mmCIF file of C-alpha atoms in Angstrom:
data_model
loop_
_atom_site.group_PDB
_atom_site.id
_atom_site.type_symbol
_atom_site.label_atom_id
_atom_site.label_comp_id
_atom_site.label_asym_id
_atom_site.label_seq_id
_atom_site.Cartn_x
_atom_site.Cartn_y
_atom_site.Cartn_z
ATOM 1 C CA MET A 1 -41.567 16.733 7.196
ATOM 2 C CA ASN A 2 -40.060 13.298 7.762
ATOM 3 C CA ASP A 3 -36.349 13.408 7.115
ATOM 4 C CA TRP A 4 -36.425 10.489 4.818
ATOM 5 C CA ILE A 5 -38.946 11.808 2.442
ATOM 6 C CA PRO A 6 -36.750 14.399 0.570
ATOM 7 C CA ALA A 7 -34.022 11.898 0.485
ATOM 8 C CA ALA A 8 -36.372 9.143 -0.996
ATOM 9 C CA VAL A 9 -37.741 11.601 -3.531
ATOM 10 C CA LEU A 10 -34.375 12.810 -4.544
ATOM 11 C CA TRP A 11 -33.101 9.191 -5.092
ATOM 12 C CA GLY A 12 -36.153 8.399 -7.134
ATOM 13 C CA LEU A 13 -35.541 11.463 -9.298
ATOM 14 C CA THR A 14 -31.847 10.380 -9.684
ATOM 15 C CA LEU A 15 -32.832 6.979 -10.760
ATOM 16 C CA VAL A 16 -35.231 8.509 -13.392
ATOM 17 C CA ARG A 17 -32.389 10.328 -14.807
ATOM 18 C CA LEU A 18 -29.895 7.378 -14.806
ATOM 19 C CA PRO A 19 -30.635 6.508 -18.588
ATOM 20 C CA THR A 20 -29.567 10.165 -19.544
ATOM 21 C CA VAL A 21 -25.880 9.847 -18.273
ATOM 22 C CA ARG A 22 -24.547 9.071 -21.688
ATOM 23 C CA ASN A 23 -26.108 12.401 -22.786
ATOM 24 C CA ARG A 24 -23.464 15.049 -22.163
ATOM 25 C CA GLU A 25 -26.078 17.952 -22.089
ATOM 26 C CA ALA A 26 -28.126 16.026 -19.423
ATOM 27 C CA LEU A 27 -25.128 15.228 -17.243
ATOM 28 C CA PRO A 28 -25.271 18.496 -14.983
ATOM 29 C CA ALA A 29 -29.048 17.698 -13.990
ATOM 30 C CA PHE A 30 -28.080 14.176 -13.232
ATOM 31 C CA TRP A 31 -24.993 15.168 -11.038
ATOM 32 C CA GLY A 32 -27.083 17.940 -9.247
ATOM 33 C CA SER A 33 -29.829 15.518 -8.417
ATOM 34 C CA LEU A 34 -27.045 12.833 -7.350
ATOM 35 C CA PHE A 35 -25.434 15.190 -5.084
ATOM 36 C CA ALA A 36 -28.579 16.568 -3.429
ATOM 37 C CA SER A 37 -29.531 12.832 -2.848
ATOM 38 C CA ILE A 38 -26.358 12.123 -1.032
ATOM 39 C CA ALA A 39 -26.695 15.552 0.905
ATOM 40 C CA PHE A 40 -30.056 14.785 2.070
ATOM 41 C CA THR A 41 -29.264 11.193 2.932
ATOM 42 C CA LEU A 42 -26.621 12.447 5.256
ATOM 43 C CA TYR A 43 -29.237 15.053 6.484
ATOM 44 C CA VAL A 44 -31.185 12.241 8.378
ATOM 45 C CA PRO A 45 -29.975 12.194 11.844
ATOM 46 C CA SER A 46 -29.276 8.516 12.187
ATOM 47 C CA VAL A 47 -27.158 8.561 8.950
ATOM 48 C CA TYR A 48 -25.443 11.802 9.939
ATOM 49 C CA LEU A 49 -24.373 10.262 13.264
ATOM 50 C CA THR A 50 -23.279 7.015 11.824
ATOM 51 C CA VAL A 51 -21.182 8.705 9.280
ATOM 52 C CA ASP A 52 -19.652 11.085 11.436
ATOM 53 C CA ASN A 53 -18.613 8.604 14.147
ATOM 54 C CA ALA A 54 -17.189 6.335 11.434
ATOM 55 C CA MET A 55 -15.129 9.298 10.199
ATOM 56 C CA GLY A 56 -13.831 10.288 13.534
ATOM 57 C CA GLY A 57 -16.412 12.677 14.666
ATOM 58 C CA GLY A 58 -16.172 16.378 14.900
ATOM 59 C CA ASN A 59 -19.192 17.006 12.715
ATOM 60 C CA ILE A 60 -17.039 16.318 9.522
ATOM 61 C CA ALA A 61 -20.259 14.815 8.111
ATOM 62 C CA GLY A 62 -21.685 18.467 8.343
ATOM 63 C CA LEU A 63 -18.781 19.589 6.126
ATOM 64 C CA ILE A 64 -19.512 16.895 3.617
ATOM 65 C CA LEU A 65 -23.139 17.601 3.584
ATOM 66 C CA SER A 66 -22.555 21.149 2.890
ATOM 67 C CA GLU A 67 -20.077 20.555 0.116
ATOM 68 C CA PHE A 68 -22.549 18.240 -1.510
ATOM 69 C CA VAL A 69 -25.303 20.867 -1.283
ATOM 70 C CA ILE A 70 -23.285 23.684 -2.828
ATOM 71 C CA ALA A 71 -22.073 21.204 -5.546
ATOM 72 C CA ALA A 72 -25.639 20.130 -6.339
ATOM 73 C CA LEU A 73 -26.909 23.626 -6.647
ATOM 74 C CA TRP A 74 -23.861 24.519 -8.947
ATOM 75 C CA GLN A 75 -24.788 21.526 -11.246
ATOM 76 C CA ILE A 76 -28.440 22.470 -11.191
ATOM 77 C CA GLN A 77 -27.369 26.049 -12.253
ATOM 78 C CA ARG A 78 -25.133 24.616 -14.901
ATOM 79 C CA SER A 79 -28.009 22.295 -16.303
ATOM 80 C CA LEU A 80 -30.180 25.476 -16.600
ATOM 81 C CA GLN A 81 -27.383 27.274 -18.632
ATOM 82 C CA VAL A 82 -27.038 24.011 -20.903
ATOM 83 C CA ALA A 83 -30.898 24.077 -21.463
ATOM 84 C CA THR A 84 -31.140 27.613 -22.375
ATOM 85 C CA THR A 85 -28.019 28.103 -24.401
ATOM 86 C CA THR A 86 -27.368 26.975 -27.920
ATOM 87 C CA GLY A 87 -24.091 25.022 -28.577
ATOM 88 C CA THR A 88 -21.583 24.591 -25.721
ATOM 89 C CA VAL A 89 -21.147 26.885 -22.665
ATOM 90 C CA PRO A 90 -17.483 26.383 -21.689
ATOM 91 C CA ALA A 91 -16.688 30.042 -21.602
ATOM 92 C CA ARG A 92 -19.690 30.827 -19.209
ATOM 93 C CA ASP A 93 -18.871 27.758 -17.129
ATOM 94 C CA ARG A 94 -15.164 28.634 -16.199
ATOM 95 C CA PRO A 95 -16.016 31.465 -13.903
ATOM 96 C CA TRP A 96 -18.583 29.300 -12.107
ATOM 97 C CA VAL A 97 -15.912 26.507 -11.821
ATOM 98 C CA ARG A 98 -13.512 29.004 -10.241
ATOM 99 C CA TRP A 99 -16.014 30.454 -7.923
ATOM 100 C CA TRP A 100 -17.280 27.024 -6.742
ATOM 101 C CA ALA A 101 -13.593 25.943 -6.104
ATOM 102 C CA VAL A 102 -12.912 29.005 -3.925
ATOM 103 C CA CYS A 103 -16.078 28.711 -1.812
ATOM 104 C CA SER A 104 -15.706 24.911 -1.439
ATOM 105 C CA LEU A 105 -11.864 25.288 -0.522
ATOM 106 C CA ALA A 106 -12.813 28.107 1.815
ATOM 107 C CA MET A 107 -15.370 26.005 3.547
ATOM 108 C CA LEU A 108 -13.012 23.051 3.922
ATOM 109 C CA LEU A 109 -10.197 25.113 5.189
ATOM 110 C CA THR A 110 -12.367 26.288 8.123
ATOM 111 C CA TYR A 111 -12.973 22.833 9.516
ATOM 112 C CA PRO A 112 -9.930 22.486 11.784
ATOM 113 C CA GLY A 113 -11.327 25.695 13.607
ATOM 114 C CA TRP A 114 -14.873 24.577 14.108
ATOM 115 C CA ASN A 115 -14.409 23.470 17.706
ATOM 116 C CA ALA A 116 -17.429 21.434 17.439
ATOM 117 C CA PRO A 117 -16.901 18.094 19.409
ATOM 118 C CA GLU A 118 -20.378 16.970 19.935
ATOM 119 C CA SER A 119 -21.755 15.149 16.578
ATOM 120 C CA THR A 120 -25.096 16.643 15.890
ATOM 121 C CA ARG A 121 -26.885 17.429 12.559
ATOM 122 C CA TRP A 122 -28.014 20.624 14.186
ATOM 123 C CA MET A 123 -24.362 21.647 14.467
ATOM 124 C CA VAL A 124 -24.867 25.150 13.037
ATOM 125 C CA SER A 125 -27.692 25.831 15.685
ATOM 126 C CA VAL A 126 -25.389 24.720 18.596
ATOM 127 C CA TYR A 127 -22.000 25.996 17.417
ATOM 128 C CA GLY A 128 -22.931 28.555 14.600
ATOM 129 C CA ALA A 129 -21.621 31.665 16.377
ATOM 130 C CA HIS A 130 -18.078 30.231 16.466
ATOM 131 C CA PRO A 131 -15.725 32.479 14.141
ATOM 132 C CA ALA A 132 -14.678 29.626 12.066
ATOM 133 C CA LEU A 133 -18.230 28.313 11.509
ATOM 134 C CA LEU A 134 -19.225 32.058 10.815
ATOM 135 C CA VAL A 135 -16.660 32.085 8.036
ATOM 136 C CA PHE A 136 -17.658 28.526 6.653
ATOM 137 C CA GLN A 137 -21.349 29.690 6.651
ATOM 138 C CA THR A 138 -20.576 33.075 5.063
ATOM 139 C CA PHE A 139 -19.039 31.267 2.021
ATOM 140 C CA ALA A 140 -21.680 28.837 1.799
ATOM 141 C CA VAL A 141 -24.525 31.315 1.929
ATOM 142 C CA THR A 142 -22.693 33.633 -0.582
ATOM 143 C CA PHE A 143 -22.347 30.793 -3.047
ATOM 144 C CA ILE A 144 -26.147 29.736 -2.605
ATOM 145 C CA MET A 145 -27.190 33.433 -3.067
ATOM 146 C CA THR A 146 -24.972 33.928 -6.185
ATOM 147 C CA VAL A 147 -26.081 30.670 -7.749
ATOM 148 C CA SER A 148 -29.803 31.468 -6.946
ATOM 149 C CA VAL A 149 -29.424 34.931 -8.572
ATOM 150 C CA SER A 150 -27.868 33.510 -11.641
ATOM 151 C CA ALA A 151 -30.595 30.788 -11.812
ATOM 152 C CA LEU A 152 -33.452 33.363 -11.361
ATOM 153 C CA ARG A 153 -31.803 35.480 -14.205
ATOM 154 C CA ILE A 154 -31.856 32.469 -16.572
ATOM 155 C CA CYS A 155 -35.434 31.489 -15.739
ATOM 156 C CA TRP A 156 -37.291 34.607 -15.176
ATOM 157 C CA PRO A 157 -36.820 36.175 -18.791
ATOM 158 C CA ARG A 158 -37.861 32.766 -20.324
ATOM 159 C CA MET A 159 -40.971 32.097 -18.446
ATOM 160 C CA ASN A 160 -43.279 33.244 -21.181
ATOM 161 C CA GLN A 161 -41.375 31.178 -23.827
ATOM 162 C CA MET A 162 -42.160 27.972 -21.790
ATOM 163 C CA GLU A 163 -45.116 26.079 -22.171
ATOM 164 C CA GLY A 164 -46.771 22.879 -20.980
ATOM 165 C CA LEU A 165 -44.480 20.712 -18.768
ATOM 166 C CA PHE A 166 -41.259 22.715 -19.488
ATOM 167 C CA GLY A 167 -43.159 25.800 -18.340
ATOM 168 C CA ALA A 168 -44.295 24.009 -15.168
ATOM 169 C CA GLY A 169 -40.833 22.677 -14.382
ATOM 170 C CA PHE A 170 -39.272 26.192 -14.986
ATOM 171 C CA ARG A 171 -41.778 27.747 -12.598
ATOM 172 C CA MET A 172 -40.891 25.093 -9.851
ATOM 173 C CA VAL A 173 -37.137 25.782 -10.392
ATOM 174 C CA LEU A 174 -37.928 29.450 -10.241
ATOM 175 C CA ALA A 175 -39.809 29.073 -7.049
ATOM 176 C CA GLY A 176 -37.090 26.871 -5.452
ATOM 177 C CA PHE A 177 -34.169 29.403 -6.131
ATOM 178 C CA GLY A 178 -36.467 32.363 -5.207
ATOM 179 C CA ILE A 179 -37.047 30.670 -1.708
ATOM 180 C CA ALA A 180 -33.301 29.870 -1.441
ATOM 181 C CA LEU A 181 -32.387 33.572 -2.073
ATOM 182 C CA MET A 182 -34.924 34.717 0.459
ATOM 183 C CA ILE A 183 -33.597 32.541 3.332
ATOM 184 C CA ALA A 184 -30.072 32.335 2.485
ATOM 185 C CA GLY A 185 -29.223 35.191 4.995
ATOM 186 C CA MET A 186 -31.474 33.785 7.682
ATOM 187 C CA ARG A 187 -29.047 31.091 8.514
ATOM 188 C CA LEU A 188 -26.424 33.689 9.382
ATOM 189 C CA TYR A 189 -28.883 35.823 11.204
ATOM 190 C CA GLY A 190 -30.065 32.939 13.426
ATOM 191 C CA ASN A 191 -26.556 32.522 14.670
ATOM 192 C CA PHE A 192 -26.838 35.827 16.728
ATOM 193 C CA LEU A 193 -30.183 35.188 18.274
ATOM 194 C CA PRO A 194 -30.196 34.239 21.967
ATOM 195 C CA PRO A 195 -29.737 30.356 22.481
ATOM 196 C CA GLY A 196 -33.197 28.811 23.473
ATOM 197 C CA SER A 197 -35.108 31.738 22.532
ATOM 198 C CA GLY A 198 -38.512 31.434 20.566
ATOM 199 C CA ALA A 199 -37.192 33.578 17.703
ATOM 200 C CA LYS A 200 -34.105 31.207 17.291
ATOM 201 C CA ALA A 201 -36.208 28.152 17.363
ATOM 202 C CA ALA A 202 -38.632 29.536 14.771
ATOM 203 C CA VAL A 203 -35.922 30.601 12.509
ATOM 204 C CA GLU A 204 -34.297 27.052 12.685
ATOM 205 C CA GLN A 205 -37.725 25.277 11.990
ATOM 206 C CA PHE A 206 -38.464 27.370 9.119
ATOM 207 C CA PHE A 207 -35.027 27.080 7.690
ATOM 208 C CA GLU A 208 -35.036 23.258 8.002
ATOM 209 C CA LEU A 209 -38.351 22.926 6.302
ATOM 210 C CA ALA A 210 -37.669 25.576 3.467
ATOM 211 C CA GLN A 211 -34.310 24.005 2.530
ATOM 212 C CA GLN A 212 -36.084 20.617 2.027
ATOM 213 C CA VAL A 213 -38.870 22.206 0.007
ATOM 214 C CA ILE A 214 -36.407 24.093 -2.101
ATOM 215 C CA VAL A 215 -34.402 20.922 -3.185
ATOM 216 C CA ILE A 216 -37.527 19.130 -3.918
ATOM 217 C CA LEU A 217 -38.924 21.934 -5.944
ATOM 218 C CA VAL A 218 -35.672 22.514 -8.068
ATOM 219 C CA SER A 219 -35.053 18.759 -8.638
ATOM 220 C CA LEU A 220 -38.590 17.869 -9.480
ATOM 221 C CA GLY A 221 -38.850 20.964 -11.777
ATOM 222 C CA LEU A 222 -35.811 19.834 -13.642
ATOM 223 C CA SER A 223 -37.111 16.190 -13.810
ATOM 224 C CA LEU A 224 -40.767 16.864 -14.678
ATOM 225 C CA PRO A 225 -40.500 16.372 -18.501
ATOM 226 C CA ARG A 226 -38.320 13.319 -17.963
ATOM 227 C CA LEU A 227 -40.933 11.795 -15.572
ATOM 228 C CA THR A 228 -43.703 12.447 -17.941
ATOM 229 C CA ALA A 229 -41.785 10.860 -20.745
ATOM 230 C CA VAL A 230 -41.150 7.718 -18.413
ATOM 231 C CA ALA A 231 -44.910 7.566 -17.478
ATOM 232 C CA GLN A 232 -45.996 7.830 -21.103
ATOM 233 C CA LYS A 233 -43.560 5.098 -22.273
ATOM 234 C CA PHE A 234 -44.801 2.832 -19.450
ATOM 235 C CA ALA A 235 -48.425 3.422 -20.466
ATOM 236 C CA LEU A 236 -47.696 2.590 -24.028
ATOM 237 C CA THR A 237 -45.784 -0.361 -23.103
ATOM 238 C CA VAL A 238 -48.668 -1.674 -21.077
ATOM 239 C CA ARG A 239 -51.028 -0.891 -24.124
ATOM 240 C CA ALA A 240 -48.560 -2.690 -26.459
ATOM 241 C CA ALA A 241 -48.813 -5.804 -24.338
ATOM 242 C CA GLN A 242 -52.585 -5.709 -24.412
ATOM 243 C CA MET A 243 -52.793 -5.193 -28.079
ATOM 244 C CA LEU A 244 -50.183 -8.084 -28.724
ATOM 245 C CA ARG A 245 -52.987 -10.356 -27.256
ATOM 246 C CA THR A 246 -55.613 -8.740 -29.333
ATOM 247 C CA ILE A 247 -53.785 -8.975 -32.545
ATOM 248 C CA GLN A 248 -52.784 -12.655 -32.163
ATOM 249 C CA PRO A 249 -55.708 -14.094 -33.960
ATOM 250 C CA ILE A 250 -55.332 -11.742 -37.006
ATOM 251 C CA TRP A 251 -51.687 -12.800 -37.208
ATOM 252 C CA GLN A 252 -52.656 -16.486 -37.041
ATOM 253 C CA GLY A 253 -55.159 -16.079 -39.725
ATOM 254 C CA VAL A 254 -53.017 -14.242 -42.153
ATOM 255 C CA ALA A 255 -49.411 -14.706 -41.580
ATOM 256 C CA SER A 256 -49.314 -18.229 -40.283
ATOM 257 C CA ALA A 257 -50.008 -19.278 -43.900
ATOM 258 C CA GLU A 258 -46.981 -17.354 -44.970
ATOM 259 C CA MET A 259 -44.388 -18.838 -42.542
ATOM 260 C CA ASP A 260 -41.356 -17.896 -44.792
ATOM 261 C CA LEU A 261 -42.410 -14.132 -43.943
ATOM 262 C CA VAL A 262 -42.317 -14.898 -40.101
ATOM 263 C CA ILE A 263 -39.303 -13.734 -38.174
ATOM 264 C CA ASP A 264 -40.423 -15.351 -34.810
ATOM 265 C CA SER A 265 -43.153 -17.833 -34.478
ATOM 266 C CA LYS A 266 -42.932 -18.210 -30.789
ATOM 267 C CA PRO A 267 -46.277 -17.596 -29.013
ATOM 268 C CA TYR A 268 -46.739 -14.520 -26.734
ATOM 269 C CA SER A 269 -45.443 -15.118 -23.242
ATOM 270 C CA LYS A 270 -47.226 -13.635 -20.212
ATOM 271 C CA ALA A 271 -43.691 -13.188 -18.774
ATOM 272 C CA GLU A 272 -43.245 -10.520 -21.372
ATOM 273 C CA PHE A 273 -45.957 -8.402 -20.001
ATOM 274 C CA LEU A 274 -44.787 -4.879 -19.352
ATOM 275 C CA SER A 275 -41.521 -5.735 -21.107
ATOM 276 C CA ILE A 276 -39.844 -3.907 -23.864
ATOM 277 C CA ASN A 277 -40.148 -7.385 -25.701
ATOM 278 C CA SER A 278 -43.828 -6.784 -26.055
ATOM 279 C CA VAL A 279 -43.288 -3.583 -28.137
ATOM 280 C CA ALA A 280 -40.682 -5.304 -30.337
ATOM 281 C CA ARG A 281 -42.850 -8.492 -30.863
ATOM 282 C CA LEU A 282 -45.777 -6.220 -31.657
ATOM 283 C CA GLN A 283 -43.845 -4.338 -34.367
ATOM 284 C CA ARG A 284 -42.826 -7.595 -35.841
ATOM 285 C CA ARG A 285 -46.358 -9.042 -35.859
ATOM 286 C CA VAL A 286 -47.618 -5.960 -37.494
ATOM 287 C CA SER A 287 -44.912 -6.054 -40.188
ATOM 288 C CA GLU A 288 -45.637 -9.783 -40.788
ATOM 289 C CA ILE A 289 -49.297 -9.157 -41.093
ATOM 290 C CA ARG A 290 -48.792 -6.364 -43.631
ATOM 291 C CA ASP A 291 -46.304 -8.470 -45.600
ATOM 292 C CA ALA A 292 -48.520 -11.501 -45.545
ATOM 293 C CA GLU A 293 -51.590 -9.455 -46.512
ATOM 294 C CA ILE A 294 -49.803 -7.946 -49.609
ATOM 295 C CA ARG A 295 -48.794 -11.428 -50.770
ATOM 296 C CA ALA A 296 -52.385 -12.826 -50.062
ATOM 297 C CA ARG A 297 -53.994 -10.139 -52.169
ATOM 298 C CA THR A 298 -52.640 -11.808 -55.268
ATOM 299 C CA SER A 299 -55.042 -14.711 -54.379
ATOM 300 C CA GLY A 300 -57.866 -12.432 -53.926
ATOM 301 C CA TYR A 301 -57.630 -12.012 -50.126
ATOM 302 C CA THR A 302 -59.147 -8.999 -48.342
ATOM 303 C CA MET A 303 -58.783 -8.213 -44.539
ATOM 304 C CA ASP A 304 -62.223 -7.828 -42.932
ATOM 305 C CA PRO A 305 -62.936 -4.407 -41.651
ATOM 306 C CA GLN A 306 -62.701 -5.154 -37.889
ATOM 307 C CA SER A 307 -59.362 -6.833 -38.363
ATOM 308 C CA ALA A 308 -58.184 -3.826 -40.537
ATOM 309 C CA GLU A 309 -59.341 -1.303 -37.871
ATOM 310 C CA ILE A 310 -57.315 -3.376 -35.105
ATOM 311 C CA VAL A 311 -54.153 -3.463 -37.225
ATOM 312 C CA ARG A 312 -54.445 0.434 -37.992
ATOM 313 C CA GLU A 313 -54.823 1.044 -34.156
ATOM 314 C CA VAL A 314 -51.748 -0.831 -33.388
ATOM 315 C CA GLU A 315 -49.694 1.191 -36.133
ATOM 316 C CA THR A 316 -51.087 4.258 -34.535
ATOM 317 C CA LEU A 317 -49.650 3.057 -30.970
ATOM 318 C CA LEU A 318 -46.247 2.098 -32.356
ATOM 319 C CA TYR A 319 -46.032 5.508 -34.135
ATOM 320 C CA ASN A 320 -46.504 7.243 -30.712
ATOM 321 C CA TYR A 321 -44.033 4.899 -28.790
ATOM 322 C CA PRO A 322 -41.146 7.092 -27.610
ATOM 323 C CA ASP A 323 -38.430 4.637 -28.847
ATOM 324 C CA SER A 324 -39.862 3.498 -32.095
ATOM 325 C CA HIS A 325 -38.349 4.477 -35.435
ATOM 326 C CA THR A 326 -41.565 6.210 -36.533
ATOM 327 C CA SER A 327 -41.795 8.157 -33.470
ATOM 328 C CA SER A 328 -38.400 9.497 -34.004
ATOM 329 C CA GLU A 329 -39.145 10.338 -37.407
ATOM 330 C CA LYS A 330 -42.304 12.070 -36.322
ATOM 331 C CA GLN A 331 -40.494 14.151 -33.806
ATOM 332 C CA ARG A 332 -37.905 15.049 -36.240
ATOM 333 C CA VAL A 333 -40.385 16.321 -38.731
ATOM 334 C CA GLU A 334 -42.308 18.205 -36.006
ATOM 335 C CA THR A 335 -39.348 20.017 -34.780
#
């Protein structure tokens, strides 16, 4: 797998989650995605070497990468706790904060004893049998395994309760942490295989591919509902821009005669295509048409059936638009 693909996927998922940063409950998933994005950017060999050389060498980039990986997994586990627990979860969170701090600090303290002068992304493969690096890996692997077990305990009992996109997302997260648990000890085992042997090369190749698959599965699983909402909103915005053109002749025929009811008479601009302005303008146009229609009825006006059907179609579209007031009311009633 190309080294840039996981980083690009993760940065894309992070950008999708960016609008949720003001939502406290959504923050752990955002931090998890951001930390994973940074880690897998450092995982690219050219980036790894550049950062390591800039910071004085000695594979300090490997330490930073690993710290970001365990921080990402911890935040993802937190996001699962938040998503499946009613109310706040500070009591459950405190032990995990302490456990992450212990493992992170232990990993950091091993760095002076690494004795790994050659900067290489495959640092563990080259120097993994050194005592300090074995301690470093033990704490990292132990943390990954405990986080994976916790995530599996959260996800597994709730699988039958999850449907649709949430169910698919949970299954992806479950698969990712399941793979992480299975391969966590493989890294330690690989250190004791003979250098240059076929078994060691196979373990390293499998581990490298598996960890990329794990991060993408978990991050994509958490982001799946959000990605679908963004896609739905984009599709409705495109449709709103199209309907704004369709409804323009109806507006001119009804509302233009009642200009005191018109908020904005500026013609539709092609520059607003795919813009949120097209939705806001469409909402105004429908309101102006309906207000003008009510007034015109006192003079015997009746909208023709074709125009009335178009206006109803637009109202339905706006009702389903994610950010609209009517959509919010609909979701409140449905829940």
